[in-house]
Amino acid sequence: MEKLTSNFIRNKYLEFFKEKGHTIIPSASLIPENDPTVLFTTAGMHPLVPYLLGEKHPQGTRLVDVQKCLRTADIESIGDATHCTFLEMLGNWSLGDYFKDESIEWSYEFLTSPKWLNIDPKRIYYTVFEGDDVCPKDMISYNKWLELGVSKDHIYFLPKENNWWGPAGETGPCGPDTEIFYDTLKPKCSENCSPACDCGKYVEIWNNVFMEYNKLVDGSLVQLKQKNVDTGMGLERLFSTLLDAKSVYDTELFKNTINKLEELSNKNHTDKQYEKSFRIIADHIRTAVFVLGDERSVVPSNTDQGYVLRRIIRRMIRHLKNIGITENVLPELAIIVINDYCDWYPELKKKQEFIVSELNKEEMTFNRTITQGIREFNKQVEKLTNTTIPGEVAFKLFDTFGFPIEFTTEMAAEKGITVDLEGYKKCYLEHQEKSRKGAEQKFKGGLSDNSVETTRLHTTTHILHECLRKVLGTDVAQNGSNITAERLRFDFSFGRKMTAEELKKVEEMVNEVISSNLDVICEEMSVEEAKEKGAIGLFENKYGERVKVYSIGDFSKEICGGPHVKNTNEIRNFKIQKEEASSAGVRRIKATISK
Ligand code: SER
């Protein structure tokens, strides 16, 4: 076999499914478009939700991709052998096309055939849904694995907690799955050790989800119009598995970053005392680079995606200090990641300057907060009437100044005092609970928000975009869009504040277009045709060869996945609520329409 590299795996995977009639589609952005209910693309299925629900995909019914994903739910697990916040998900998709038989057969062939990955079948285990009141025991998958030659003692029936996937939010496509595990050959942790156990003996490498249900707001499951397949195989895990590596961090994907950290810190990444910090830094710098390098710009801030990015960067800086690195090194580390990944993700090279400058700014700022934190610490110590720093104070140092508890404890020890760790933990857990609740709020409504209000505002956004180009010039380009049922938010490139007159003109023009009762038409065409016809939108890295183009009368033509209203007479009373700066060179408009 050729040398095992990450590119080898990505290419083999795409090639295999291309041979099986799939169209290769590029990764969608890490920041979901027009979806205010989730902060990041957490699974390969996110960008495909409308198509899983039945909308026609311009590239057909069999698709394959390598999707960039970000999962902050796993942030506390980072440092173990298998979890990452950013990950690349290899996925093949049937949109109402093939189902369990082909999906299982192809997974088996790809993993075990000498022509493909050539994994020893004896090291592979499988889990299958055991059934419940709504969905029957999955004997089709079970029998299919047997038919392929898998022995019974390699297949486990498990309940919904293990063998069900989705929806990604509260509502949307979901279904039973069959999961594929690799035996690391570690000894069993107990008599009952199985793929359901998280002792690390069995590592999940692939998940084949049979999405045939739609979960509704009331929690009920209804059959979807079409039966879909959504499979997901994390590149990092598969790669380390195939190499029998100790962890995902011991692969080429992180090697250059880890080597650089060893050189800068003069410490060894396998030293138990430092291992977790090394892994956290290697994971977080990669995530930060991909978020900053995304086609939809995000910068560190105190809200939404920007807040997650900030937390990740600051956490990484704390861990840099844990391994003894105190100077600014993030730009240097970022360049290593960019060089490692730019062959597959050219957008990183294009945005290198931006990535480096944002990391540099955030690192400098946080290094200042740490200094303030030390001042606060000294002040608190002077105030003490006994020799224990209260939990709330330690938590404030952590929460406000980003002060790791280890720092606080160490500094306290130097002064011969201690920290109330129990009290700290209590505050920390209370805070976590609050943020967890906050984060859950973000997912309210699920992914499938194709509500009438959102759809109306989506079409209005296209009209607004064209009006801005007419009033301000064709340099105006969409930078971001975020729509809830209440309002639209549109970010666009423009170098200055809009005047009151310009705002009025745009608002009037939008209302005029709306009241012209224009039909909204969707056509499928190649990217070249779309360009020729003067459609605007993101041409690169979008849906691949064939795209959907939505036209609003003769007024606007835009590449877009939909959905949209049928006629502009479904919209009324457009009103701009606010025009403000979003970031350098980018303006933001918030606007509403009548319900
Ligand atoms: N949606 C499933 C997952 O993310 C399979 O792609 O695991």
Coordinates of C-alpha atoms and ligand atoms in Angstrom, one line a residue:
M1 CA 0.0 0.0 0.0
E2 CA 1.1 3.6 -0.6
K3 CA 2.4 5.5 2.4
L4 CA -0.4 6.2 4.8
T5 CA -0.9 10.0 4.9
S6 CA -4.0 12.1 5.6
N7 CA -4.2 13.0 1.9
F8 CA -4.1 9.3 1.0
I9 CA -7.1 8.7 3.2
R10 CA -9.1 11.7 2.0
N11 CA -8.4 10.8 -1.7
K12 CA -9.1 7.1 -1.3
Y13 CA -12.4 7.8 0.4
L14 CA -13.6 10.2 -2.2
E15 CA -12.4 8.0 -5.0
F16 CA -14.1 4.9 -3.6
F17 CA -17.5 6.6 -3.4
K18 CA -17.0 8.2 -6.7
E19 CA -16.7 4.7 -8.2
K20 CA -20.0 3.9 -6.5
G21 CA -21.7 6.8 -8.4
H22 CA -21.3 9.6 -5.8
T23 CA -20.6 13.2 -6.7
I24 CA -17.8 14.8 -4.7
I25 CA -18.9 18.0 -3.1
P26 CA -16.7 20.5 -1.3
S27 CA -16.8 21.2 2.4
A28 CA -19.3 23.8 3.4
S29 CA -18.3 26.6 5.7
L30 CA -17.7 25.9 9.4
I31 CA -20.2 28.7 10.1
P32 CA -23.7 27.6 9.0
E33 CA -25.3 29.9 6.5
N34 CA -28.7 31.5 7.4
D35 CA -29.0 29.3 10.4
P36 CA -29.1 31.2 13.7
T37 CA -29.9 28.0 15.7
V38 CA -26.4 26.6 15.7
L39 CA -23.1 28.3 16.0
F40 CA -20.9 25.9 14.1
T41 CA -21.2 23.0 11.7
T42 CA -20.9 20.1 14.1
A43 CA -21.6 17.3 11.7
G44 CA -21.4 16.5 8.0
M45 CA -25.2 16.5 7.9
H46 CA -25.7 20.1 9.0
P47 CA -25.2 21.7 5.5
L48 CA -27.4 19.0 4.0
V49 CA -30.4 19.2 6.3
P50 CA -32.8 20.8 3.6
Y51 CA -31.9 17.9 1.3
L52 CA -32.4 15.2 3.9
L53 CA -35.8 16.7 4.5
G54 CA -36.6 16.4 0.8
E55 CA -35.4 19.4 -1.1
K56 CA -33.6 18.4 -4.4
H57 CA -29.8 18.7 -4.3
P58 CA -28.3 20.1 -7.5
Q59 CA -25.6 17.5 -7.4
G60 CA -27.9 14.5 -7.3
T61 CA -28.9 11.9 -4.7
R62 CA -25.4 10.3 -4.0
L63 CA -22.9 12.7 -2.5
V64 CA -19.5 12.3 -0.8
D65 CA -17.5 14.9 1.0
V66 CA -14.8 15.8 3.6
Q67 CA -16.6 18.3 5.8
K68 CA -15.0 20.6 8.3
C69 CA -16.7 20.3 11.7
L70 CA -16.3 21.9 15.1
R71 CA -17.6 20.3 18.3
T72 CA -17.2 22.3 21.5
A73 CA -19.4 19.8 23.5
D74 CA -16.2 17.6 23.6
I75 CA -14.0 20.4 24.9
E76 CA -13.5 18.8 28.3
S77 CA -12.4 15.6 26.7
I78 CA -9.6 17.2 24.7
G79 CA -6.4 15.7 25.8
D80 CA -7.5 12.1 25.7
A81 CA -6.5 9.9 22.8
T82 CA -9.4 10.4 20.4
H83 CA -11.3 13.7 20.8
C84 CA -10.7 16.9 18.9
T85 CA -12.6 20.2 18.8
F86 CA -12.0 20.7 15.0
L87 CA -12.3 17.6 12.9
E88 CA -12.7 16.5 9.4
M89 CA -15.6 14.2 8.7
L90 CA -15.6 11.9 5.8
G91 CA -19.2 11.3 4.7
N92 CA -21.2 9.6 2.1
W93 CA -24.8 10.5 1.5
S94 CA -27.9 8.9 0.0
L95 CA -30.7 11.5 -0.4
G96 CA -33.6 9.1 -0.8
D97 CA -31.4 6.8 -3.0
Y98 CA -29.7 3.6 -1.6
F99 CA -30.3 2.5 1.9
K100 CA -29.0 0.0 4.5
D101 CA -27.8 -2.8 2.2
E102 CA -25.5 -0.8 -0.1
S103 CA -24.4 1.5 2.7
I104 CA -23.2 -1.4 4.9
E105 CA -21.7 -3.4 2.0
W106 CA -19.7 -0.4 0.8
S107 CA -18.4 0.4 4.3
Y108 CA -17.2 -3.1 4.7
E109 CA -15.6 -3.1 1.3
F110 CA -13.8 0.2 1.9
L111 CA -12.5 -0.8 5.2
T112 CA -11.4 -4.4 4.5
S113 CA -10.7 -4.7 0.8
P114 CA -6.9 -4.9 -0.1
K115 CA -7.6 -2.4 -2.8
W116 CA -8.8 0.2 -0.3
L117 CA -7.9 0.3 3.5
N118 CA -7.2 -3.4 3.9
I119 CA -8.0 -3.5 7.7
D120 CA -8.0 -6.9 9.2
P121 CA -11.7 -7.9 9.6
K122 CA -10.9 -9.6 12.9
R123 CA -10.2 -6.2 14.4
I124 CA -13.6 -4.7 13.5
Y125 CA -16.7 -4.8 15.7
Y126 CA -20.2 -3.5 15.0
T127 CA -23.2 -2.2 16.9
V128 CA -26.8 -2.3 15.7
F129 CA -30.0 -0.6 17.1
E130 CA -31.9 -3.0 19.4
G131 CA -35.3 -1.3 18.7
D132 CA -37.9 0.5 20.8
D133 CA -41.6 1.5 20.7
V134 CA -41.2 3.6 17.6
C135 CA -38.5 2.0 15.6
P136 CA -38.0 -1.8 15.2
K137 CA -34.9 -3.8 16.0
D138 CA -32.6 -3.4 13.1
M139 CA -32.4 -7.0 11.8
I140 CA -31.7 -5.7 8.2
S141 CA -28.3 -4.2 9.3
Y142 CA -27.6 -7.2 11.5
N143 CA -28.2 -9.7 8.7
K144 CA -26.3 -7.7 6.3
W145 CA -23.2 -7.7 8.5
L146 CA -23.6 -11.5 8.8
E147 CA -24.0 -11.9 5.1
L148 CA -20.7 -10.2 4.6
G149 CA -19.0 -12.7 6.8
V150 CA -18.9 -10.9 10.1
S151 CA -19.2 -13.4 13.0
K152 CA -22.1 -13.0 15.5
D153 CA -19.7 -12.3 18.4
H154 CA -18.5 -9.2 16.6
I155 CA -22.0 -7.6 16.5
Y156 CA -23.8 -6.0 19.5
F157 CA -27.4 -4.8 19.8
L158 CA -27.5 -1.6 21.7
P159 CA -30.3 0.8 22.8
K160 CA -31.1 4.3 21.6
E161 CA -28.4 6.0 23.8
N162 CA -25.8 4.2 21.7
N163 CA -27.3 3.5 18.3
W164 CA -29.4 6.5 17.3
W165 CA -28.1 9.7 15.7
G166 CA -29.7 13.2 15.5
P167 CA -31.3 15.5 15.3
A168 CA -28.4 17.9 15.6
G169 CA -30.7 20.5 17.2
E170 CA -34.0 19.8 18.9
T171 CA -35.8 19.0 15.7
G172 CA -34.9 17.6 12.3
P173 CA -33.7 14.4 10.5
C174 CA -32.6 11.5 12.6
G175 CA -32.7 7.7 12.8
P176 CA -31.1 4.5 14.0
D177 CA -27.5 3.8 13.1
T178 CA -25.0 1.0 12.9
E179 CA -21.6 1.9 14.2
I180 CA -18.2 0.4 13.4
F181 CA -15.4 0.0 16.0
Y182 CA -11.8 -0.9 15.8
D183 CA -10.2 -3.1 18.4
T184 CA -7.0 -1.5 19.7
L185 CA -6.1 -4.9 21.2
K186 CA -5.8 -3.4 24.7
P187 CA -7.0 -6.0 27.3
K188 CA -10.7 -6.0 28.1
C189 CA -11.5 -3.8 31.1
S190 CA -13.9 -6.3 32.5
E191 CA -15.9 -9.4 31.5
N192 CA -18.6 -7.2 30.0
C193 CA -16.2 -5.0 28.0
S194 CA -17.9 -4.2 24.6
P195 CA -18.0 -1.4 22.1
A196 CA -20.5 0.3 24.4
C197 CA -17.7 0.7 26.9
D198 CA -15.5 3.8 26.9
C199 CA -12.4 2.2 28.4
G200 CA -10.6 2.8 25.1
K201 CA -10.3 -0.8 23.9
Y202 CA -12.8 -0.3 21.1
V203 CA -12.6 3.0 19.1
E204 CA -15.6 4.1 17.1
I205 CA -14.4 4.8 13.6
W206 CA -17.5 5.1 11.4
N207 CA -21.2 5.7 11.9
N208 CA -23.8 4.8 9.3
V209 CA -27.0 6.6 10.1
F210 CA -30.3 5.6 8.5
M211 CA -32.2 8.9 8.5
E212 CA -35.8 8.0 8.0
Y213 CA -37.4 10.1 10.7
N214 CA -38.0 13.8 11.3
K215 CA -38.3 14.8 15.0
L216 CA -40.9 17.5 15.4
V217 CA -41.1 20.3 18.0
D218 CA -43.4 18.2 20.2
G219 CA -40.8 15.5 20.3
S220 CA -42.6 13.0 18.1
L221 CA -41.0 11.2 15.2
V222 CA -42.6 11.1 11.8
Q223 CA -41.4 9.1 8.8
L224 CA -39.5 11.3 6.3
K225 CA -40.7 11.4 2.7
Q226 CA -37.5 9.7 1.7
K227 CA -35.0 7.3 3.4
N228 CA -31.5 8.8 3.6
V229 CA -28.1 7.5 4.6
D230 CA -25.7 9.8 6.4
T231 CA -22.3 8.3 7.3
G232 CA -19.6 10.0 9.2
M233 CA -16.0 8.8 9.7
G234 CA -13.7 11.2 11.6
L235 CA -10.4 11.4 9.7
E236 CA -8.3 11.9 12.8
R237 CA -9.5 8.7 14.5
L238 CA -9.4 6.6 11.4
F239 CA -5.8 7.8 10.7
S240 CA -4.5 7.1 14.2
T241 CA -6.3 3.8 14.2
L242 CA -4.8 2.7 10.9
L243 CA -1.3 3.6 12.2
D244 CA -2.0 1.9 15.6
A245 CA -0.8 5.3 17.0
K246 CA -1.1 6.1 20.7
S247 CA -3.5 8.9 20.0
V248 CA -4.7 11.3 17.2
Y249 CA -1.9 13.6 18.4
D250 CA 0.7 11.1 17.4
T251 CA -0.1 11.4 13.7
E252 CA 1.2 13.7 11.0
L253 CA -1.9 15.9 11.5
F254 CA -0.3 17.3 14.7
K255 CA 3.3 16.3 14.5
N256 CA 4.8 19.6 13.4
T257 CA 2.9 21.6 16.0
I258 CA 3.9 19.2 18.8
N259 CA 7.6 19.3 17.6
K260 CA 7.6 23.1 17.6
L261 CA 6.1 23.1 21.1
E262 CA 8.8 20.7 22.4
E263 CA 11.4 23.0 20.9
L264 CA 9.9 26.1 22.4
S265 CA 9.3 24.6 25.9
N266 CA 12.2 22.3 26.1
K267 CA 9.8 19.7 27.4
N268 CA 8.7 16.3 26.1
H269 CA 5.1 15.9 25.0
T270 CA 4.9 12.4 26.4
D271 CA 5.9 13.5 29.9
K272 CA 2.7 12.7 31.8
Q273 CA 2.8 16.0 33.6
Y274 CA 2.6 18.0 30.3
E275 CA 0.9 15.6 27.9
K276 CA -2.6 17.0 28.3
S277 CA -1.4 20.6 27.8
F278 CA 0.6 19.7 24.7
R279 CA -2.5 18.0 23.2
I280 CA -4.9 20.9 24.1
I281 CA -2.6 23.5 22.5
A282 CA -2.2 21.3 19.4
D283 CA -5.9 20.9 19.1
H284 CA -6.9 24.5 19.9
I285 CA -4.4 26.2 17.6
R286 CA -5.7 24.1 14.7
T287 CA -9.3 24.9 15.6
A288 CA -8.5 28.7 15.9
V289 CA -6.8 28.7 12.5
F290 CA -9.7 27.0 10.8
V291 CA -12.3 29.3 12.4
L292 CA -10.3 32.4 11.6
G293 CA -9.5 31.0 8.1
D294 CA -13.1 30.2 7.3
E295 CA -14.8 31.8 4.3
R296 CA -17.2 33.5 6.7
S297 CA -15.1 35.7 8.9
V298 CA -15.3 35.3 12.7
V299 CA -13.1 37.3 15.1
P300 CA -12.6 36.8 18.9
S301 CA -15.5 38.5 20.7
N302 CA -17.8 38.1 23.6
T303 CA -20.8 36.6 21.7
D304 CA -21.6 33.6 19.7
Q305 CA -18.9 32.1 17.4
G306 CA -16.5 34.9 18.4
Y307 CA -16.9 33.9 22.1
V308 CA -16.1 30.3 21.4
L309 CA -13.1 31.3 19.5
R310 CA -11.9 33.6 22.3
R311 CA -12.4 30.8 24.9
I312 CA -10.4 28.4 22.8
I313 CA -7.5 30.8 22.2
R314 CA -7.4 31.8 25.9
R315 CA -7.5 28.2 27.1
M316 CA -4.6 27.5 24.8
I317 CA -2.6 30.4 26.2
R318 CA -3.2 29.1 29.7
H319 CA -1.8 25.7 28.6
L320 CA 1.2 27.3 26.9
K321 CA 2.0 28.8 30.3
N322 CA 1.6 25.3 31.9
I323 CA 4.4 24.0 29.7
G324 CA 6.5 27.0 30.5
I325 CA 6.0 29.1 27.3
T326 CA 5.4 32.7 28.3
E327 CA 6.2 34.7 25.2
N328 CA 3.8 35.3 22.2
V329 CA 4.0 32.2 20.0
L330 CA 0.5 31.9 18.5
P331 CA 1.4 33.4 15.1
E332 CA 4.4 31.0 14.8
L333 CA 2.2 28.0 15.6
A334 CA -0.6 29.2 13.3
I335 CA 1.8 29.3 10.3
I336 CA 2.8 25.7 11.0
V337 CA -0.9 24.6 10.9
I338 CA -1.5 26.7 7.8
N339 CA 1.4 25.1 6.0
D340 CA 0.3 21.6 7.1
Y341 CA -3.2 22.1 5.8
C342 CA -3.1 24.5 2.9
D343 CA -2.9 21.9 0.2
W344 CA -6.3 20.6 1.0
Y345 CA -7.7 23.9 2.4
P346 CA -6.2 26.7 0.2
E347 CA -8.5 29.3 2.0
L348 CA -6.0 29.2 5.0
K349 CA -3.1 30.4 2.9
K350 CA -5.3 33.2 1.4
K351 CA -6.2 34.4 4.9
Q352 CA -2.9 33.8 6.5
E353 CA -2.3 37.5 7.3
F354 CA -5.7 37.9 8.9
I355 CA -5.3 34.7 11.0
V356 CA -1.9 35.7 12.3
S357 CA -2.9 39.2 13.1
E358 CA -6.1 38.2 15.0
L359 CA -4.2 35.6 17.0
N360 CA -1.5 38.1 17.8
K361 CA -4.0 40.7 19.0
E362 CA -5.8 38.2 21.2
E363 CA -2.6 36.8 22.7
M364 CA -1.3 40.3 23.5
T365 CA -4.6 41.3 25.1
F366 CA -4.8 38.2 27.2
N367 CA -1.3 38.5 28.3
R368 CA -2.3 41.9 29.7
T369 CA -5.3 40.3 31.5
I370 CA -3.0 37.9 33.2
T371 CA -1.0 40.7 34.6
Q372 CA -4.2 42.4 35.9
G373 CA -5.1 39.1 37.4
I374 CA -1.9 38.9 39.3
R375 CA -2.6 42.4 40.7
E376 CA -6.1 41.3 41.7
F377 CA -4.6 38.2 43.3
N378 CA -2.2 40.2 45.5
K379 CA -5.0 42.5 46.5
Q380 CA -7.2 39.6 47.6
V381 CA -4.4 38.0 49.5
E382 CA -3.8 41.2 51.5
K383 CA -7.4 41.3 52.4
L384 CA -7.4 37.8 53.8
T385 CA -8.1 37.3 57.5
N386 CA -7.1 33.6 57.4
T387 CA -4.8 31.5 55.2
T388 CA -7.3 30.2 52.7
I389 CA -8.3 32.0 49.5
P390 CA -12.1 31.6 49.1
G391 CA -13.5 29.6 46.2
E392 CA -15.4 32.7 44.8
V393 CA -12.1 34.6 44.6
A394 CA -10.4 31.8 42.8
F395 CA -13.3 31.5 40.5
K396 CA -13.3 35.3 39.8
L397 CA -9.7 35.1 38.9
F398 CA -10.5 32.3 36.5
D399 CA -13.7 33.8 35.1
T400 CA -12.7 37.5 34.8
F401 CA -9.0 37.2 34.2
G402 CA -8.8 33.8 32.7
F403 CA -6.6 32.6 35.5
P404 CA -6.1 28.9 35.7
I405 CA -6.8 27.4 39.1
E406 CA -3.3 25.8 39.0
F407 CA -1.8 29.2 38.8
T408 CA -3.8 30.5 41.7
T409 CA -2.9 27.4 43.8
E410 CA 0.8 27.6 42.9
M411 CA 1.0 31.3 43.7
A412 CA -0.9 30.8 47.0
A413 CA 1.6 28.0 48.0
E414 CA 4.5 30.4 47.4
K415 CA 2.9 32.7 50.1
G416 CA 2.3 29.7 52.4
I417 CA -1.5 29.8 51.9
T418 CA -4.1 27.5 50.3
V419 CA -7.1 27.8 48.0
D420 CA -10.6 26.5 48.9
L421 CA -10.7 24.1 45.9
E422 CA -14.1 22.7 46.9
G423 CA -15.6 26.2 46.9
Y424 CA -14.0 26.9 43.6
K425 CA -15.3 23.7 42.1
K426 CA -18.8 24.6 43.3
C427 CA -18.7 28.0 41.7
Y428 CA -17.3 26.5 38.5
L429 CA -20.0 23.9 38.3
E430 CA -22.7 26.4 38.9
H431 CA -21.3 28.6 36.2
Q432 CA -21.0 25.6 33.8
E433 CA -24.6 24.7 34.4
K434 CA -25.6 28.3 33.5
S435 CA -23.5 28.3 30.3
R436 CA -24.8 24.8 29.4
K437 CA -28.4 26.2 29.7
G438 CA -27.4 29.2 27.6
A439 CA -25.8 27.0 25.0
E440 CA -28.9 24.8 24.8
Q441 CA -31.0 27.9 24.2
K442 CA -29.0 28.5 21.1
F443 CA -30.1 25.2 19.7
K444 CA -33.8 25.9 20.3
G445 CA -35.8 25.3 17.2
G446 CA -33.4 22.9 15.6
L447 CA -31.8 23.0 12.2
S448 CA -34.9 22.7 10.1
D449 CA -36.0 26.3 10.6
N450 CA -37.6 26.7 7.2
S451 CA -40.4 28.7 8.8
V452 CA -42.5 31.0 6.7
E453 CA -41.0 34.1 8.5
T454 CA -37.4 32.9 8.0
T455 CA -38.1 32.1 4.4
R456 CA -39.6 35.6 3.8
L457 CA -36.6 37.3 5.4
H458 CA -34.3 35.1 3.3
T459 CA -35.8 36.4 0.1
T460 CA -35.8 39.9 1.5
T461 CA -32.0 39.5 2.1
H462 CA -31.4 38.8 -1.6
I463 CA -33.4 41.9 -2.5
L464 CA -31.5 44.0 0.0
H465 CA -28.2 42.7 -1.3
E466 CA -29.0 43.8 -4.8
C467 CA -30.3 47.2 -3.7
L468 CA -27.1 47.8 -1.8
R469 CA -25.2 47.1 -4.9
K470 CA -27.4 49.5 -6.9
V471 CA -27.1 52.3 -4.4
L472 CA -23.5 51.9 -3.1
G473 CA -21.8 50.2 -6.1
T474 CA -21.1 46.7 -7.2
D475 CA -18.1 46.3 -4.8
V476 CA -20.6 45.6 -2.1
A477 CA -20.3 41.8 -1.4
Q478 CA -22.0 39.7 1.2
N479 CA -19.8 38.9 4.1
G480 CA -22.3 37.1 6.3
S481 CA -26.0 36.6 6.8
N482 CA -28.0 35.5 9.9
I483 CA -31.7 35.2 9.9
T484 CA -34.2 34.5 12.6
A485 CA -37.9 34.5 12.4
E486 CA -37.8 38.1 13.8
R487 CA -35.2 39.8 11.7
L488 CA -32.5 39.6 9.1
R489 CA -28.9 40.6 9.7
F490 CA -26.7 41.2 6.7
D491 CA -23.0 41.9 6.7
F492 CA -21.4 43.3 3.6
S493 CA -18.1 44.8 2.6
F494 CA -18.2 48.6 2.5
G495 CA -15.6 51.0 3.7
R496 CA -17.7 53.6 5.6
K497 CA -20.9 54.4 7.4
M498 CA -23.9 54.7 5.1
T499 CA -25.5 58.1 5.0
A500 CA -29.1 58.6 6.1
E501 CA -30.0 59.3 2.5
E502 CA -28.5 56.1 1.3
L503 CA -30.3 54.1 3.9
K504 CA -33.6 55.7 2.9
K505 CA -32.9 55.1 -0.7
V506 CA -32.1 51.4 -0.1
E507 CA -35.2 51.0 2.1
E508 CA -37.5 52.5 -0.5
M509 CA -36.0 50.4 -3.2
V510 CA -36.5 47.2 -1.3
N511 CA -40.1 48.1 -0.7
E512 CA -40.6 49.0 -4.3
V513 CA -39.2 45.6 -5.5
I514 CA -41.4 43.8 -2.9
S515 CA -44.6 45.5 -4.1
S516 CA -43.8 44.7 -7.8
N517 CA -45.1 41.2 -7.2
L518 CA -42.1 39.5 -8.7
D519 CA -41.9 35.8 -9.2
V520 CA -39.0 34.0 -7.5
I521 CA -37.7 31.2 -9.7
C522 CA -35.1 28.5 -9.0
E523 CA -33.0 27.1 -11.7
E524 CA -30.1 24.5 -11.6
M525 CA -27.1 25.2 -13.7
S526 CA -23.3 24.8 -13.8
V527 CA -21.2 27.4 -12.0
E528 CA -20.0 28.7 -15.4
E529 CA -23.5 29.3 -16.6
A530 CA -24.4 31.0 -13.3
K531 CA -21.4 33.3 -13.8
E532 CA -22.3 34.0 -17.4
K533 CA -25.9 34.9 -16.4
G534 CA -24.5 37.4 -13.9
A535 CA -25.5 35.6 -10.7
I536 CA -23.8 36.8 -7.6
G537 CA -22.8 34.7 -4.6
L538 CA -20.0 32.5 -3.4
F539 CA -18.6 30.7 -6.5
E540 CA -15.7 29.0 -4.9
N541 CA -16.1 26.0 -2.6
K542 CA -19.8 26.1 -2.7
Y543 CA -21.8 23.2 -4.0
G544 CA -19.3 22.0 -6.6
E545 CA -20.2 21.8 -10.3
R546 CA -24.0 22.3 -10.4
V547 CA -25.7 25.0 -8.4
K548 CA -29.1 26.4 -7.7
V549 CA -29.7 30.0 -8.8
Y550 CA -32.6 31.9 -7.4
S551 CA -33.9 34.8 -9.6
I552 CA -36.3 37.5 -8.2
G553 CA -37.9 38.8 -11.4
D554 CA -35.2 40.4 -13.4
F555 CA -34.0 42.2 -10.3
S556 CA -31.7 39.8 -8.6
K557 CA -29.9 36.5 -9.4
E558 CA -28.0 34.7 -6.7
I559 CA -26.5 31.3 -6.1
C560 CA -28.2 29.9 -3.0
G561 CA -29.5 26.7 -1.5
G562 CA -32.9 28.2 -0.7
P563 CA -35.6 28.1 0.6
H564 CA -37.4 31.2 -0.8
V565 CA -40.9 32.6 -1.2
K566 CA -42.7 32.0 -4.6
N567 CA -43.5 35.6 -5.1
T568 CA -42.5 38.9 -3.5
N569 CA -46.1 39.6 -2.7
E570 CA -45.6 37.3 0.3
I571 CA -43.4 40.0 1.9
R572 CA -44.5 43.4 3.3
N573 CA -43.1 46.5 4.9
F574 CA -39.3 46.3 4.9
K575 CA -37.7 48.4 7.5
I576 CA -34.0 49.0 8.3
Q577 CA -33.5 49.0 12.1
K578 CA -29.8 49.6 12.3
E579 CA -26.7 50.1 10.3
E580 CA -23.4 49.7 12.1
A581 CA -19.8 48.6 11.8
S582 CA -19.3 44.8 12.1
S583 CA -15.5 44.7 11.7
A584 CA -12.9 46.7 9.7
G585 CA -14.3 47.3 6.2
V586 CA -17.6 45.4 7.0
R587 CA -21.0 47.0 7.7
R588 CA -24.0 45.3 9.2
I589 CA -27.7 46.0 8.6
K590 CA -30.4 44.7 10.8
A591 CA -33.9 44.8 9.3
T592 CA -37.4 43.6 9.7
I593 CA -40.6 43.0 7.7
S594 CA -44.2 42.8 8.8
K595 CA -45.3 39.4 10.0
Ligands
SER1 N1 -24.2 12.4 11.6 C1 -23.4 11.3 12.1 C2 -22.3 11.8 12.9 O1 -21.9 12.9 12.9 C3 -22.9 10.6 10.9 O2 -22.3 11.4 9.9 O3 -21.7 10.9 13.6

